[in-house]
Amino acid sequence: MDTPGATARPRFQVTIEDSGERFACAEGLPVLKAMTALGGRGIPSGCHGGGCGVCKVRVLEGDYRTAAMSREHVSAEEEAGGVALACRLYPASDLRLKVLGMMHRAVEARRYGLV
Amino acid sequence: MGVMRIGHVDLRVLDIDEALNHYVNILGMIETDRDDAGNVYLKGWDEWDQYSLILNPSDRAGMNSIAYKVEKDSDLDAFEKRIADWGVAVDRVAAGALHNCGRAIRFNLPSGHEMYLFAEKAFVGKSVGAVNPDPWPEDIKGAGVHWLDHALLMCELNPEKGINKVEETTRFLREVLDFYLAEQVTAGPNGEIQAATWLFRTTTPHDIALVGGPRPGLHHLAFFLDEWNDVLKAADTMGRKGVKIDVTPQRHGITRGCTIYFFDPSGNRNETFAGLGYLAQPDMPPITWTEDQLWRGIFYHVGEEAGSFTSVYT
Ligand code: FES
Ligand SMILES: [Fe+2]
């Protein structure tokens, strides 16, 4: 019998190489969504729509598919080479990722108000 | 005479069906037209011109251009001259080049954003009509936004290199297009850097806003709602539909607006903005927010950076 809220979907393990952070991501869920839902912070989180580019990662290992991503942030060559936006990245196996996005901007001290 | 209000924004989207679902079913805009290039035109129920938003299918997100409506056709000639005299290149655009609009002029703001001025656009009318109208239409969807209210443009700010496109663009808007300054943020050791501005032509605190950042872009498009309770209901709709919310309902110190920041399915930031703030008039003394109170100005309750306000935009 099904427990309410339980999911029969397969879950994959996502490992962020930079921080060693590991979390589960159900099939059909974008990696960034799975991470933020669990309170993870290893990948910078922004628009969740493939438009802003802050969640850019390189997939070092594993199978996946992606939804539309802004060409401003991921070129066709990069895409072919395993670069993706984590908010548009759906795992099809366990994944190992390296963060390429603009994490440094979030921690760098601002000198002039907003920049 | 002069600029009346924001006319429309031409917005790039990665998936037109997802974008339409967002702007129609979640924000409550109305599709009014399409063209052969696949662009879709939308308006709010309280707007009378044919469209205030163009959804442009593209392989990237962000804004193509922003347009303001002037009162008289002859204003276009006057502005063409003033813009050129200020040293900005300006083109004449034939009637129809802007979809269902009369002739227009086109130029780039000092910040690099492309802007159009036009005087005429096809008329559709408010959903409630103009004779004995109801206060709101019955078939409203989602947040039921009234109109496109303003846009916030990110402008390059790099004081070490002597670049301040906020200051330059603000000066252009005031000196050439007769915008008025409602509020500003000052930064730097002696507050000498104008880091953000809010400018108006209507009687509300802003019809355009400029904020300094590392590169130019679109920070957000804002849609008008009556009041705080509408903001809460809009957030309920977003929660139900799984919209990515950046900043939950709260109050801006700057402009006094009640706000939610969220993203469309292509990652373009939207805002639903309620309340007219205060009566903005040409003789109103501009309000200044100092760097130490900057975040109080932006998010009045917490007084801290929330969401991904300055680092994330398209
Ligand atoms: S969070 Fe903006 S592109 Fe992924
Ligand atoms: Fe706004």
Coordinates of C-alpha atoms and ligand atoms in Angstrom, one line a residue:
Chain A
M1 CA 0.0 0.0 0.0
D2 CA 1.2 3.5 -0.9
T3 CA 2.1 5.9 1.8
P4 CA 0.8 9.4 0.9
G5 CA 3.6 11.4 -0.4
A6 CA 5.8 8.4 -1.1
T7 CA 7.3 8.3 -4.5
A8 CA 7.9 5.3 -6.7
R9 CA 10.3 7.3 -8.9
P10 CA 13.9 6.2 -8.9
R11 CA 16.2 8.4 -6.9
F12 CA 19.8 9.2 -7.9
Q13 CA 22.7 10.4 -5.8
V14 CA 24.2 13.7 -6.9
T15 CA 27.7 14.5 -5.6
I16 CA 29.1 18.0 -5.8
E17 CA 32.8 17.5 -6.1
D18 CA 33.8 21.0 -4.9
S19 CA 32.1 20.6 -1.4
G20 CA 31.6 16.9 -1.2
E21 CA 27.9 17.6 -0.7
R22 CA 25.7 14.7 -1.6
F23 CA 21.9 14.6 -2.0
A24 CA 19.2 12.5 -3.6
C25 CA 17.4 13.7 -6.7
A26 CA 14.3 11.9 -7.9
E27 CA 13.9 11.2 -11.6
G28 CA 12.1 14.1 -13.3
L29 CA 13.3 16.7 -10.8
P30 CA 16.0 19.2 -11.8
V31 CA 19.2 18.8 -9.8
L32 CA 19.0 22.4 -8.4
K33 CA 15.4 22.0 -7.2
A34 CA 16.3 18.8 -5.4
M35 CA 19.3 20.5 -3.8
T36 CA 17.5 23.6 -2.6
A37 CA 14.5 21.6 -1.4
L38 CA 16.9 19.9 1.0
G39 CA 18.6 23.1 2.1
G40 CA 21.7 22.5 0.1
R41 CA 23.9 25.4 -1.0
G42 CA 26.7 23.8 -3.0
I43 CA 25.4 25.1 -6.3
P44 CA 24.5 28.8 -6.6
S45 CA 20.7 29.1 -6.9
G46 CA 19.1 31.8 -9.0
C47 CA 16.2 31.9 -11.5
H48 CA 15.5 28.2 -11.8
G49 CA 14.6 28.8 -15.4
G50 CA 17.8 28.3 -17.4
G51 CA 18.1 32.1 -17.9
C52 CA 20.6 33.6 -15.4
G53 CA 23.5 31.2 -15.6
V54 CA 24.5 31.2 -11.9
C55 CA 23.9 27.4 -11.5
K56 CA 26.3 26.4 -14.2
V57 CA 28.0 23.0 -13.6
R58 CA 30.1 20.5 -15.4
V59 CA 28.9 16.9 -15.3
L60 CA 32.0 14.8 -14.6
E61 CA 30.2 11.5 -14.5
G62 CA 26.7 10.1 -15.1
D63 CA 23.8 10.2 -17.6
Y64 CA 21.3 13.0 -17.8
R65 CA 19.1 15.1 -20.0
T66 CA 18.6 18.9 -20.1
A67 CA 15.7 21.2 -20.8
A68 CA 16.2 24.5 -22.8
M69 CA 19.2 26.6 -21.4
S70 CA 20.1 30.1 -22.4
R71 CA 22.8 30.2 -25.1
E72 CA 24.2 33.3 -23.4
H73 CA 25.4 31.0 -20.6
V74 CA 26.0 27.6 -22.2
S75 CA 27.4 27.5 -25.7
A76 CA 26.7 24.5 -28.0
E77 CA 30.3 23.3 -27.6
E78 CA 30.0 23.6 -23.8
E79 CA 26.8 21.7 -23.9
A80 CA 28.3 18.9 -26.0
G81 CA 31.2 18.8 -23.5
G82 CA 29.0 18.1 -20.4
V83 CA 28.4 21.7 -19.2
A84 CA 24.8 22.3 -18.1
L85 CA 22.7 24.6 -15.9
A86 CA 21.7 22.6 -12.8
C87 CA 18.2 24.0 -12.8
R88 CA 17.6 22.4 -16.3
L89 CA 19.6 19.2 -15.5
Y90 CA 17.6 16.0 -15.0
P91 CA 19.6 12.9 -13.8
A92 CA 19.3 9.5 -15.4
S93 CA 21.9 7.9 -13.2
D94 CA 24.0 9.0 -10.2
L95 CA 25.9 12.2 -11.1
R96 CA 29.1 13.8 -10.1
L97 CA 29.3 17.6 -10.7
K98 CA 31.8 20.4 -10.6
V99 CA 30.4 24.0 -10.0
L100 CA 31.3 26.5 -12.6
G101 CA 28.7 29.2 -11.7
M102 CA 29.3 32.6 -10.1
M103 CA 29.4 31.4 -6.5
H104 CA 32.2 33.9 -5.7
R105 CA 29.9 36.9 -6.3
A106 CA 27.7 35.8 -3.4
V107 CA 30.6 35.8 -0.9
E108 CA 32.8 38.6 -2.2
A109 CA 32.5 41.7 -0.1
R110 CA 30.8 44.6 -1.9
R111 CA 32.7 47.9 -2.1
Y112 CA 30.0 50.2 -3.6
G113 CA 26.6 49.4 -2.2
L114 CA 25.3 47.0 -4.8
V115 CA 28.6 46.0 -6.6
Chain B
M1 CA 3.4 66.6 -23.9
G2 CA 6.3 64.2 -23.6
V3 CA 6.6 60.6 -22.3
M4 CA 3.3 59.3 -20.8
R5 CA 4.2 55.9 -19.5
I6 CA 5.9 52.5 -20.2
G7 CA 4.4 51.1 -23.4
H8 CA 5.8 47.6 -23.7
V9 CA 8.8 45.3 -23.1
D10 CA 10.0 42.9 -25.8
L11 CA 11.1 39.9 -23.8
R12 CA 13.0 36.8 -24.9
V13 CA 11.7 33.4 -23.7
L14 CA 13.2 29.9 -24.1
D15 CA 9.8 28.1 -24.5
I16 CA 6.8 30.0 -25.7
D17 CA 4.2 27.6 -24.4
E18 CA 5.7 27.6 -20.9
A19 CA 6.0 31.4 -21.1
L20 CA 2.4 31.8 -22.2
N21 CA 1.2 29.5 -19.4
H22 CA 3.0 31.8 -16.9
Y23 CA 1.9 35.2 -18.2
V24 CA -1.7 34.1 -18.9
N25 CA -2.6 31.5 -16.3
I26 CA -0.4 32.7 -13.4
L27 CA -0.2 36.5 -14.0
G28 CA -3.6 36.7 -15.7
M29 CA -2.5 38.6 -18.8
I30 CA -4.5 38.3 -22.0
E31 CA -3.2 37.2 -25.4
T32 CA -4.2 39.7 -28.0
D33 CA -2.1 38.9 -31.1
R34 CA 0.6 36.8 -32.7
D35 CA 2.8 37.5 -35.7
D36 CA 4.5 35.3 -38.3
A37 CA 7.8 35.4 -36.5
G38 CA 6.1 33.5 -33.5
N39 CA 6.0 36.5 -31.2
V40 CA 3.0 36.6 -28.9
Y41 CA 1.4 39.9 -27.7
L42 CA -0.2 40.3 -24.3
K43 CA -1.9 43.0 -22.2
G44 CA -3.3 43.3 -18.7
W45 CA -7.1 43.5 -18.3
D46 CA -6.9 47.1 -17.2
E47 CA -4.8 48.3 -20.2
W48 CA -6.4 49.7 -23.3
D49 CA -3.6 49.5 -25.8
Q50 CA -3.2 46.2 -27.7
Y51 CA -0.1 44.9 -25.8
S52 CA 2.4 45.7 -23.1
L53 CA 4.4 42.6 -23.4
I54 CA 5.9 40.8 -26.4
L55 CA 7.1 37.3 -25.8
N56 CA 9.9 36.6 -28.3
P57 CA 10.9 32.9 -28.7
S58 CA 14.7 32.8 -28.4
D59 CA 17.6 30.7 -27.4
R60 CA 18.3 33.0 -24.5
A61 CA 16.5 35.0 -21.8
G62 CA 16.4 38.7 -21.2
M63 CA 15.1 41.9 -22.8
N64 CA 15.3 42.9 -26.4
S65 CA 14.0 46.4 -25.9
I66 CA 11.7 48.7 -23.9
A67 CA 9.3 51.2 -25.3
Y68 CA 7.6 54.3 -23.8
K69 CA 4.5 56.0 -25.2
V70 CA 4.6 59.7 -25.8
E71 CA 1.5 61.8 -25.9
K72 CA 1.7 63.4 -29.4
D73 CA 3.1 62.4 -32.7
S74 CA 5.1 65.7 -32.8
D75 CA 6.8 64.7 -29.5
L76 CA 8.8 62.2 -31.6
D77 CA 10.4 64.9 -33.7
A78 CA 11.2 67.0 -30.6
F79 CA 12.8 64.0 -28.8
E80 CA 14.7 62.9 -32.0
K81 CA 16.4 66.3 -32.0
R82 CA 17.0 66.4 -28.2
I83 CA 18.5 62.9 -28.2
A84 CA 20.8 63.6 -31.2
D85 CA 21.8 66.9 -29.6
W86 CA 22.8 65.0 -26.4
G87 CA 25.1 62.9 -28.6
V88 CA 23.1 59.7 -28.8
A89 CA 22.5 58.1 -32.2
V90 CA 18.8 57.9 -32.9
D91 CA 17.0 56.1 -35.8
R92 CA 13.5 56.7 -37.3
V93 CA 11.4 53.6 -37.4
A94 CA 8.6 53.4 -39.9
A95 CA 5.0 52.8 -38.9
G96 CA 4.3 49.1 -38.4
A97 CA 7.9 48.2 -37.6
L98 CA 6.8 48.1 -34.0
H99 CA 3.9 45.7 -34.3
N100 CA 0.6 47.6 -34.8
C101 CA 2.3 50.9 -33.8
G102 CA 2.7 54.2 -35.6
R103 CA 6.1 55.6 -36.4
A104 CA 8.7 55.4 -33.7
I105 CA 12.2 56.5 -32.8
R106 CA 14.9 54.1 -31.5
F107 CA 18.1 54.7 -29.6
N108 CA 20.3 53.1 -27.0
L109 CA 20.3 54.4 -23.4
P110 CA 23.8 55.2 -22.2
S111 CA 23.5 51.9 -20.3
G112 CA 23.2 50.1 -23.7
H113 CA 19.5 49.1 -23.4
E114 CA 17.5 49.6 -26.6
M115 CA 14.6 52.0 -26.2
Y116 CA 11.8 53.0 -28.4
L117 CA 9.4 56.0 -28.2
F118 CA 6.1 55.7 -30.1
A119 CA 2.9 57.7 -30.0
E120 CA 0.3 55.3 -31.4
K121 CA -0.6 51.7 -30.9
A122 CA -3.6 49.6 -31.9
F123 CA -6.5 50.0 -29.4
V124 CA -8.3 47.1 -27.8
G125 CA -9.8 48.6 -24.6
K126 CA -10.1 47.5 -21.0
S127 CA -11.7 44.1 -20.3
V128 CA -14.4 46.0 -18.3
G129 CA -15.1 48.4 -21.1
A130 CA -15.5 52.2 -20.8
V131 CA -19.2 52.5 -20.2
N132 CA -20.6 51.8 -16.8
P133 CA -17.7 49.4 -16.1
D134 CA -17.5 46.8 -13.4
P135 CA -14.5 47.4 -11.0
W136 CA -12.9 44.2 -12.3
P137 CA -13.7 41.5 -14.9
E138 CA -15.3 38.2 -13.8
D139 CA -13.0 35.9 -15.9
I140 CA -9.8 37.0 -14.3
K141 CA -7.0 34.4 -14.0
G142 CA -4.3 33.9 -11.5
A143 CA -2.9 37.1 -10.0
G144 CA -5.0 39.2 -12.4
V145 CA -2.4 41.9 -12.9
H146 CA -3.7 45.2 -14.0
W147 CA -0.9 46.6 -16.1
L148 CA 2.8 46.6 -16.8
D149 CA 4.0 49.1 -14.3
H150 CA 7.8 49.5 -14.6
A151 CA 11.1 47.8 -15.4
L152 CA 14.3 47.8 -13.5
L153 CA 17.4 47.8 -15.7
M154 CA 20.8 46.8 -14.5
C155 CA 23.5 49.2 -15.6
E156 CA 27.2 48.8 -15.5
L157 CA 28.8 50.2 -12.4
N158 CA 32.6 49.9 -12.0
P159 CA 33.9 52.9 -10.1
E160 CA 37.5 51.8 -10.3
K161 CA 37.3 52.0 -14.0
G162 CA 35.3 55.3 -13.8
I163 CA 32.2 53.6 -15.3
N164 CA 28.8 54.6 -13.8
K165 CA 26.1 53.9 -16.3
V166 CA 23.4 54.5 -13.6
E167 CA 24.5 58.1 -13.3
E168 CA 24.9 58.6 -17.0
T169 CA 21.5 57.0 -17.9
T170 CA 19.8 58.9 -15.1
R171 CA 21.1 62.2 -16.4
F172 CA 20.0 61.3 -19.9
L173 CA 16.5 60.3 -18.7
R174 CA 16.2 63.6 -16.8
E175 CA 17.8 66.0 -19.2
V176 CA 16.5 64.6 -22.5
L177 CA 13.3 62.6 -21.8
D178 CA 12.1 64.8 -18.9
F179 CA 11.9 62.0 -16.3
Y180 CA 11.9 63.1 -12.7
L181 CA 14.0 61.6 -10.0
A182 CA 12.0 60.1 -7.1
E183 CA 14.6 58.2 -5.2
Q184 CA 18.3 57.3 -5.3
V185 CA 20.9 55.2 -3.5
T186 CA 24.3 56.8 -3.0
A187 CA 27.4 54.8 -2.2
G188 CA 31.2 55.1 -1.9
P189 CA 33.3 56.8 0.8
N190 CA 31.6 60.2 0.6
G191 CA 28.3 59.0 -1.0
E192 CA 29.5 60.4 -4.3
I193 CA 28.5 57.4 -6.3
Q194 CA 24.9 57.3 -7.6
A195 CA 24.4 53.5 -7.4
A196 CA 20.6 53.2 -8.1
T197 CA 17.8 55.5 -9.2
W198 CA 14.0 55.4 -9.5
L199 CA 12.5 57.8 -12.0
F200 CA 8.9 58.7 -13.0
R201 CA 6.8 60.4 -15.7
T202 CA 3.4 59.3 -14.3
T203 CA 2.3 60.3 -10.8
T204 CA 3.8 57.1 -9.2
P205 CA 7.3 56.8 -7.8
H206 CA 8.8 55.0 -10.7
D207 CA 8.2 54.2 -14.4
I208 CA 11.8 53.0 -14.7
A209 CA 14.5 52.1 -12.3
L210 CA 18.3 51.7 -12.7
V211 CA 20.6 49.7 -10.5
G212 CA 24.4 49.3 -10.8
G213 CA 25.8 45.9 -11.4
P214 CA 28.7 44.2 -13.2
R215 CA 27.0 44.0 -16.6
P216 CA 23.9 45.5 -18.2
G217 CA 20.7 43.4 -18.3
L218 CA 17.1 43.2 -17.2
H219 CA 16.6 42.9 -13.4
H220 CA 12.8 42.7 -13.5
L221 CA 9.5 43.6 -15.1
A222 CA 6.8 44.7 -12.6
F223 CA 3.0 44.3 -12.9
F224 CA 0.5 46.3 -10.9
L225 CA -1.9 45.0 -8.3
D226 CA -4.3 47.1 -6.2
E227 CA -3.2 46.2 -2.7
W228 CA -1.5 44.0 -0.2
N229 CA -4.2 41.3 -0.2
D230 CA -3.8 40.9 -3.9
V231 CA -0.1 40.4 -3.4
L232 CA -0.8 37.6 -0.9
K233 CA -3.2 36.0 -3.3
A234 CA -0.7 36.2 -6.2
A235 CA 1.8 34.5 -4.0
D236 CA -0.7 31.8 -3.2
T237 CA -1.2 31.2 -6.9
M238 CA 2.6 31.0 -7.4
G239 CA 2.9 28.5 -4.5
R240 CA 0.1 26.3 -6.0
K241 CA 1.7 26.4 -9.4
G242 CA 5.3 25.9 -8.3
V243 CA 6.6 29.2 -9.6
K244 CA 10.1 30.0 -8.4
I245 CA 9.7 32.8 -5.9
D246 CA 12.8 34.9 -5.3
V247 CA 11.5 37.1 -2.4
T248 CA 8.1 36.4 -0.7
P249 CA 5.6 39.2 -0.1
Q250 CA 7.0 42.2 1.7
R251 CA 7.5 45.9 1.6
H252 CA 10.0 48.1 -0.2
G253 CA 11.3 51.1 1.7
I254 CA 12.1 52.7 -1.6
T255 CA 8.8 53.6 -3.4
R256 CA 6.9 52.0 -0.4
G257 CA 5.5 49.3 -2.8
C258 CA 4.3 45.9 -1.6
T259 CA 6.2 43.3 -3.6
I260 CA 6.9 39.7 -4.6
Y261 CA 9.9 38.8 -6.8
F262 CA 9.7 35.7 -8.8
F263 CA 10.9 34.2 -12.1
D264 CA 9.2 33.3 -15.3
P265 CA 9.9 29.9 -16.8
S266 CA 12.9 31.3 -18.8
G267 CA 14.4 32.9 -15.7
N268 CA 13.4 36.5 -16.3
R269 CA 12.6 38.1 -13.0
N270 CA 9.0 39.4 -12.5
E271 CA 7.5 41.5 -9.7
T272 CA 3.9 42.0 -8.7
F273 CA 3.8 45.4 -7.2
A274 CA 0.9 46.8 -5.2
G275 CA 0.0 50.3 -4.1
L276 CA 0.7 53.6 -5.7
G277 CA 3.4 54.3 -3.1
Y278 CA 2.9 58.1 -2.9
L279 CA 2.0 61.0 -5.2
A280 CA 5.1 61.7 -7.2
Q281 CA 5.3 65.2 -8.7
P282 CA 8.0 67.2 -10.5
D283 CA 8.6 69.5 -7.5
M284 CA 8.9 66.6 -5.0
P285 CA 12.3 66.6 -3.4
P286 CA 14.1 63.4 -4.4
I287 CA 14.6 60.9 -1.6
T288 CA 18.1 59.6 -0.9
W289 CA 19.0 56.2 0.7
T290 CA 22.6 56.0 2.0
E291 CA 24.7 53.0 1.5
D292 CA 24.4 51.8 5.2
Q293 CA 20.6 51.8 4.9
L294 CA 20.5 50.4 1.3
W295 CA 19.0 47.0 2.1
R296 CA 16.4 48.6 4.5
G297 CA 15.4 50.6 1.4
I298 CA 15.1 47.6 -0.8
F299 CA 13.6 45.1 1.8
Y300 CA 12.2 47.3 4.5
H301 CA 11.4 44.6 7.2
V302 CA 14.6 42.6 7.3
G303 CA 17.0 45.3 6.0
E304 CA 19.2 42.6 4.5
E305 CA 19.8 41.2 1.1
A306 CA 17.1 38.7 0.3
G307 CA 17.0 36.1 -2.5
S308 CA 19.5 36.7 -5.2
F309 CA 18.6 40.3 -5.8
T310 CA 21.9 41.7 -7.1
S311 CA 23.7 38.6 -8.4
V312 CA 20.9 37.1 -10.6
Y313 CA 19.4 38.7 -13.7
T314 CA 19.0 38.1 -17.4
Ligands
FES1 S1 19.3 29.2 -11.6 FE1 19.3 30.6 -13.3 S2 20.1 29.4 -14.9 FE2 19.9 28.0 -13.3
FE2 FE 10.2 47.0 -9.2

